[in-house]
PDB file of C-alpha atoms in Angstrom:
ATOM      1  CA  MET A   1     131.838  72.002  34.975  1.00  0.00           C
ATOM      2  CA  ASN A   2     134.049  74.088  32.746  1.00  0.00           C
ATOM      3  CA  ARG A   3     135.521  77.461  33.679  1.00  0.00           C
ATOM      4  CA  LEU A   4     133.040  79.468  31.626  1.00  0.00           C
ATOM      5  CA  ALA A   5     130.081  77.773  33.350  1.00  0.00           C
ATOM      6  CA  GLN A   6     131.618  78.371  36.813  1.00  0.00           C
ATOM      7  CA  PHE A   7     132.219  82.029  35.977  1.00  0.00           C
ATOM      8  CA  ALA A   8     128.636  82.475  34.746  1.00  0.00           C
ATOM      9  CA  ALA A   9     127.216  80.833  37.876  1.00  0.00           C
ATOM     10  CA  GLY A  10     129.387  83.029  40.115  1.00  0.00           C
ATOM     11  CA  ALA A  11     128.384  86.192  38.228  1.00  0.00           C
ATOM     12  CA  ALA A  12     124.687  85.306  38.479  1.00  0.00           C
ATOM     13  CA  GLY A  13     125.062  84.734  42.240  1.00  0.00           C
ATOM     14  CA  ALA A  14     126.834  88.078  42.696  1.00  0.00           C
ATOM     15  CA  VAL A  15     124.102  89.900  40.767  1.00  0.00           C
ATOM     16  CA  ALA A  16     121.433  88.287  42.960  1.00  0.00           C
ATOM     17  CA  LEU A  17     123.399  89.122  46.136  1.00  0.00           C
ATOM     18  CA  PHE A  18     123.867  92.793  45.269  1.00  0.00           C
ATOM     19  CA  ALA A  19     120.329  93.211  43.920  1.00  0.00           C
ATOM     20  CA  ALA A  20     118.679  91.923  47.129  1.00  0.00           C
ATOM     21  CA  PRO A  21     119.597  94.904  49.362  1.00  0.00           C
ATOM     22  CA  THR A  22     118.229  97.337  46.768  1.00  0.00           C
ATOM     23  CA  ALA A  23     114.888  95.538  46.718  1.00  0.00           C
ATOM     24  CA  ALA A  24     114.815  95.400  50.510  1.00  0.00           C
ATOM     25  CA  ALA A  25     115.625  99.104  50.787  1.00  0.00           C
ATOM     26  CA  ALA A  26     112.747  99.966  48.467  1.00  0.00           C
ATOM     27  CA  ALA A  27     110.346  98.064  50.753  1.00  0.00           C
ATOM     28  CA  THR A  28     111.307 100.096  53.862  1.00  0.00           C
ATOM     29  CA  THR A  29     108.454 102.119  55.342  1.00  0.00           C
ATOM     30  CA  THR A  30     108.725 105.350  57.257  1.00  0.00           C
ATOM     31  CA  THR A  31     107.669 105.457  60.904  1.00  0.00           C
ATOM     32  CA  ALA A  32     106.324 108.336  62.933  1.00  0.00           C
ATOM     33  CA  ALA A  33     108.797 110.133  65.165  1.00  0.00           C
ATOM     34  CA  THR A  34     108.464 109.835  68.924  1.00  0.00           C
ATOM     35  CA  THR A  35     108.237 113.050  70.932  1.00  0.00           C
ATOM     36  CA  THR A  36     109.131 112.937  74.636  1.00  0.00           C
ATOM     37  CA  THR A  37     107.706 115.569  76.976  1.00  0.00           C
ATOM     38  CA  CYS A  38     108.460 115.696  80.710  1.00  0.00           C
ATOM     39  CA  GLY A  39     106.912 117.819  83.422  1.00  0.00           C
ATOM     40  CA  SER A  40     108.831 119.801  86.013  1.00  0.00           C
ATOM     41  CA  SER A  41     110.778 117.884  88.624  1.00  0.00           C
ATOM     42  CA  GLY A  42     109.358 117.604  92.116  1.00  0.00           C
ATOM     43  CA  LEU A  43     110.563 116.460  95.507  1.00  0.00           C
ATOM     44  CA  GLN A  44     108.737 113.420  96.896  1.00  0.00           C
ATOM     45  CA  ALA A  45     109.881 111.061  99.665  1.00  0.00           C
ATOM     46  CA  GLY A  46     113.229 112.899  99.678  1.00  0.00           C
ATOM     47  CA  LEU A  47     113.818 111.996  96.010  1.00  0.00           C
ATOM     48  CA  SER A  48     113.627 113.923  92.738  1.00  0.00           C
ATOM     49  CA  THR A  49     110.661 112.805  90.620  1.00  0.00           C
ATOM     50  CA  LYS A  50     109.132 113.684  87.263  1.00  0.00           C
ATOM     51  CA  VAL A  51     106.524 112.295  84.882  1.00  0.00           C
ATOM     52  CA  CYS A  52     107.043 111.959  81.131  1.00  0.00           C
ATOM     53  CA  ALA A  53     105.056 111.016  78.033  1.00  0.00           C
ATOM     54  CA  ASP A  54     106.319 109.502  74.785  1.00  0.00           C
ATOM     55  CA  VAL A  55     103.928 110.320  71.923  1.00  0.00           C
ATOM     56  CA  THR A  56     104.192 108.486  68.590  1.00  0.00           C
ATOM     57  CA  GLY A  57     101.314 109.371  66.267  1.00  0.00           C
ATOM     58  CA  ASP A  58      98.230 108.660  68.368  1.00  0.00           C
ATOM     59  CA  SER A  59     100.017 106.281  70.800  1.00  0.00           C
ATOM     60  CA  VAL A  60     101.006 107.551  74.237  1.00  0.00           C
ATOM     61  CA  VAL A  61     103.306 105.861  76.764  1.00  0.00           C
ATOM     62  CA  LEU A  62     103.487 107.428  80.240  1.00  0.00           C
ATOM     63  CA  TYR A  63     106.261 106.831  82.763  1.00  0.00           C
ATOM     64  CA  GLY A  64     107.644 108.272  85.972  1.00  0.00           C
ATOM     65  CA  GLN A  65     111.268 108.743  86.937  1.00  0.00           C
ATOM     66  CA  ILE A  66     112.848 108.671  90.386  1.00  0.00           C
ATOM     67  CA  GLY A  67     116.369 110.021  90.978  1.00  0.00           C
ATOM     68  CA  LEU A  68     118.602 111.568  93.591  1.00  0.00           C
ATOM     69  CA  ALA A  69     117.476 115.001  94.776  1.00  0.00           C
ATOM     70  CA  GLY A  70     121.096 116.053  95.312  1.00  0.00           C
ATOM     71  CA  PRO A  71     124.434 114.747  96.502  1.00  0.00           C
ATOM     72  CA  PRO A  72     124.298 112.473  99.541  1.00  0.00           C
ATOM     73  CA  SER A  73     125.056 113.954 102.940  1.00  0.00           C
ATOM     74  CA  PRO A  74     128.395 113.024 104.519  1.00  0.00           C
ATOM     75  CA  GLY A  75     128.110 109.795 106.451  1.00  0.00           C
ATOM     76  CA  THR A  76     125.064 108.603 104.484  1.00  0.00           C
ATOM     77  CA  PRO A  77     125.342 104.891 103.633  1.00  0.00           C
ATOM     78  CA  TRP A  78     125.848 104.294  99.898  1.00  0.00           C
ATOM     79  CA  PRO A  79     124.018 103.169  97.895  1.00  0.00           C
ATOM     80  CA  PRO A  80     120.827 104.581  99.384  1.00  0.00           C
ATOM     81  CA  HIS A  81     118.028 102.107  99.877  1.00  0.00           C
ATOM     82  CA  VAL A  82     114.581 103.700  99.826  1.00  0.00           C
ATOM     83  CA  GLU A  83     111.438 101.603  99.423  1.00  0.00           C
ATOM     84  CA  VAL A  84     108.617 103.638  97.862  1.00  0.00           C
ATOM     85  CA  LEU A  85     105.035 103.191  96.726  1.00  0.00           C
ATOM     86  CA  THR A  86     104.300 104.669  93.295  1.00  0.00           C
ATOM     87  CA  THR A  87     101.127 105.729  91.512  1.00  0.00           C
ATOM     88  CA  LEU A  88     101.186 106.565  87.788  1.00  0.00           C
ATOM     89  CA  SER A  89      97.962 107.617  86.083  1.00  0.00           C
ATOM     90  CA  GLY A  90      96.836 109.237  82.871  1.00  0.00           C
ATOM     91  CA  ASP A  91      93.694 110.387  81.133  1.00  0.00           C
ATOM     92  CA  VAL A  92      92.524 112.254  78.084  1.00  0.00           C
ATOM     93  CA  VAL A  93      91.458 115.740  79.192  1.00  0.00           C
ATOM     94  CA  GLY A  94      87.655 115.734  79.019  1.00  0.00           C
ATOM     95  CA  GLY A  95      87.651 112.054  78.014  1.00  0.00           C
ATOM     96  CA  ALA A  96      88.542 108.530  79.017  1.00  0.00           C
ATOM     97  CA  SER A  97      91.129 107.302  81.489  1.00  0.00           C
ATOM     98  CA  LEU A  98      94.293 105.655  80.153  1.00  0.00           C
ATOM     99  CA  GLY A  99      94.575 103.795  83.434  1.00  0.00           C
ATOM    100  CA  THR A 100      96.420 103.779  86.726  1.00  0.00           C
ATOM    101  CA  SER A 101      99.425 101.724  87.737  1.00  0.00           C
ATOM    102  CA  GLN A 102     100.355 101.311  91.400  1.00  0.00           C
ATOM    103  CA  GLY A 103     103.386  99.477  92.635  1.00  0.00           C
ATOM    104  CA  ARG A 104     106.292  99.169  94.981  1.00  0.00           C
ATOM    105  CA  ALA A 105     109.874 100.000  94.007  1.00  0.00           C
ATOM    106  CA  VAL A 106     113.260 100.134  95.682  1.00  0.00           C
ATOM    107  CA  PHE A 107     115.457 103.112  94.830  1.00  0.00           C
ATOM    108  CA  THR A 108     119.188 102.357  95.172  1.00  0.00           C
ATOM    109  CA  GLY A 109     120.905 105.416  93.726  1.00  0.00           C
ATOM    110  CA  SER A 110     120.413 104.985  89.976  1.00  0.00           C
ATOM    111  CA  THR A 111     117.589 106.699  88.135  1.00  0.00           C
ATOM    112  CA  LEU A 112     114.547 104.432  88.224  1.00  0.00           C
ATOM    113  CA  ARG A 113     111.876 104.376  85.510  1.00  0.00           C
ATOM    114  CA  ILE A 114     108.323 103.364  86.446  1.00  0.00           C
ATOM    115  CA  ASP A 115     106.158 102.221  83.500  1.00  0.00           C
ATOM    116  CA  GLY A 116     102.611 100.920  83.321  1.00  0.00           C
ATOM    117  CA  VAL A 117     100.232 103.302  81.548  1.00  0.00           C
ATOM    118  CA  ALA A 118      99.827 103.531  77.768  1.00  0.00           C
ATOM    119  CA  GLY A 119      97.104 103.845  75.180  1.00  0.00           C
ATOM    120  CA  THR A 120      95.829 105.187  71.896  1.00  0.00           C
ATOM    121  CA  VAL A 121      94.154 108.590  72.007  1.00  0.00           C
ATOM    122  CA  PRO A 122      92.299 110.738  69.459  1.00  0.00           C
ATOM    123  CA  CYS A 123      94.428 113.164  67.453  1.00  0.00           C
ATOM    124  CA  GLY A 124      94.149 116.728  68.691  1.00  0.00           C
ATOM    125  CA  SER A 125      93.459 115.727  72.296  1.00  0.00           C
ATOM    126  CA  THR A 126      95.530 116.482  75.401  1.00  0.00           C
ATOM    127  CA  VAL A 127      96.776 113.814  77.812  1.00  0.00           C
ATOM    128  CA  HIS A 128      97.158 114.606  81.517  1.00  0.00           C
ATOM    129  CA  ALA A 129      99.629 112.416  83.455  1.00  0.00           C
ATOM    130  CA  SER A 130     100.339 112.271  87.189  1.00  0.00           C
ATOM    131  CA  PHE A 131     103.098 110.482  89.141  1.00  0.00           C
ATOM    132  CA  GLY A 132     103.113 110.169  92.927  1.00  0.00           C
ATOM    133  CA  VAL A 133     105.785 108.653  95.166  1.00  0.00           C
ATOM    134  CA  GLU A 134     105.428 108.002  98.888  1.00  0.00           C
ATOM    135  CA  ALA A 135     107.617 106.435 101.534  1.00  0.00           C
ATOM    136  CA  ILE A 136     107.146 105.698 105.184  1.00  0.00           C
ATOM    137  CA  TRP A 137     106.111 108.931 106.947  1.00  0.00           C
ATOM    138  CA  ARG A 138     106.228 110.869 103.657  1.00  0.00           C
ATOM    139  CA  LEU A 139     103.030 111.465 101.700  1.00  0.00           C
ATOM    140  CA  PRO A 140     103.057 111.931  97.926  1.00  0.00           C
ATOM    141  CA  ALA A 141     103.079 115.335  96.230  1.00  0.00           C
ATOM    142  CA  PRO A 142     102.331 114.205  92.649  1.00  0.00           C
ATOM    143  CA  VAL A 143     104.102 115.769  89.683  1.00  0.00           C
ATOM    144  CA  THR A 144     102.066 116.280  86.498  1.00  0.00           C
ATOM    145  CA  VAL A 145     102.381 117.012  82.790  1.00  0.00           C
ATOM    146  CA  ASP A 146      99.847 117.861  80.068  1.00  0.00           C
ATOM    147  CA  VAL A 147     100.819 116.734  76.570  1.00  0.00           C
ATOM    148  CA  PRO A 148      99.051 117.565  73.297  1.00  0.00           C
ATOM    149  CA  VAL A 149      98.688 114.655  70.858  1.00  0.00           C
ATOM    150  CA  VAL A 150      99.303 116.067  67.393  1.00  0.00           C
ATOM    151  CA  CYS A 151      99.106 113.376  64.712  1.00  0.00           C
TER     152      CYS A 151
END
C-alpha cells in the first residue's frame, strides 16, 4: 500500500472515530430527577430512626434508616451490637398498599438502610410510609412521612 492510500485510510478512520461520539450524544435521552423526602427522626430501641421516600416520576422507593442516637456512653463496648426487628410499610393515601417488608437486622454503629417497599403510583397522589424498629424489651414507635407524587 502506498503512502497516499495509508494516509487516506487513517483519515477515514479518524473521521469515523470522532463522528461516533457525536451520534451517540444525540441519542441520549433525558431522565426524570429523583426527589428524596425524609420524615422527622425518632428514637426507637435506643437508636435514631427515620423513613424516607425516593420519588422519580410515578415510581416510589421507600426505605428506613437506623443510626446512633448520640455518642456512646463511657465504658460502652464499641462497636455496638443491637439486633432489631424492622417493619417498613407504605400505601397510597385513600388507595392501594405498596406493601410491607419485615425483617431482622443487626446494627453495629454505621448507619443502616432498610429497603423492601417500592411501586408505581398515580400522579397527584400522596404516599404514606411508616418505619418501626423494635428490640428486646423495647416496642416500636414508628416514624412516618407523607410524600406527594408530582409527575
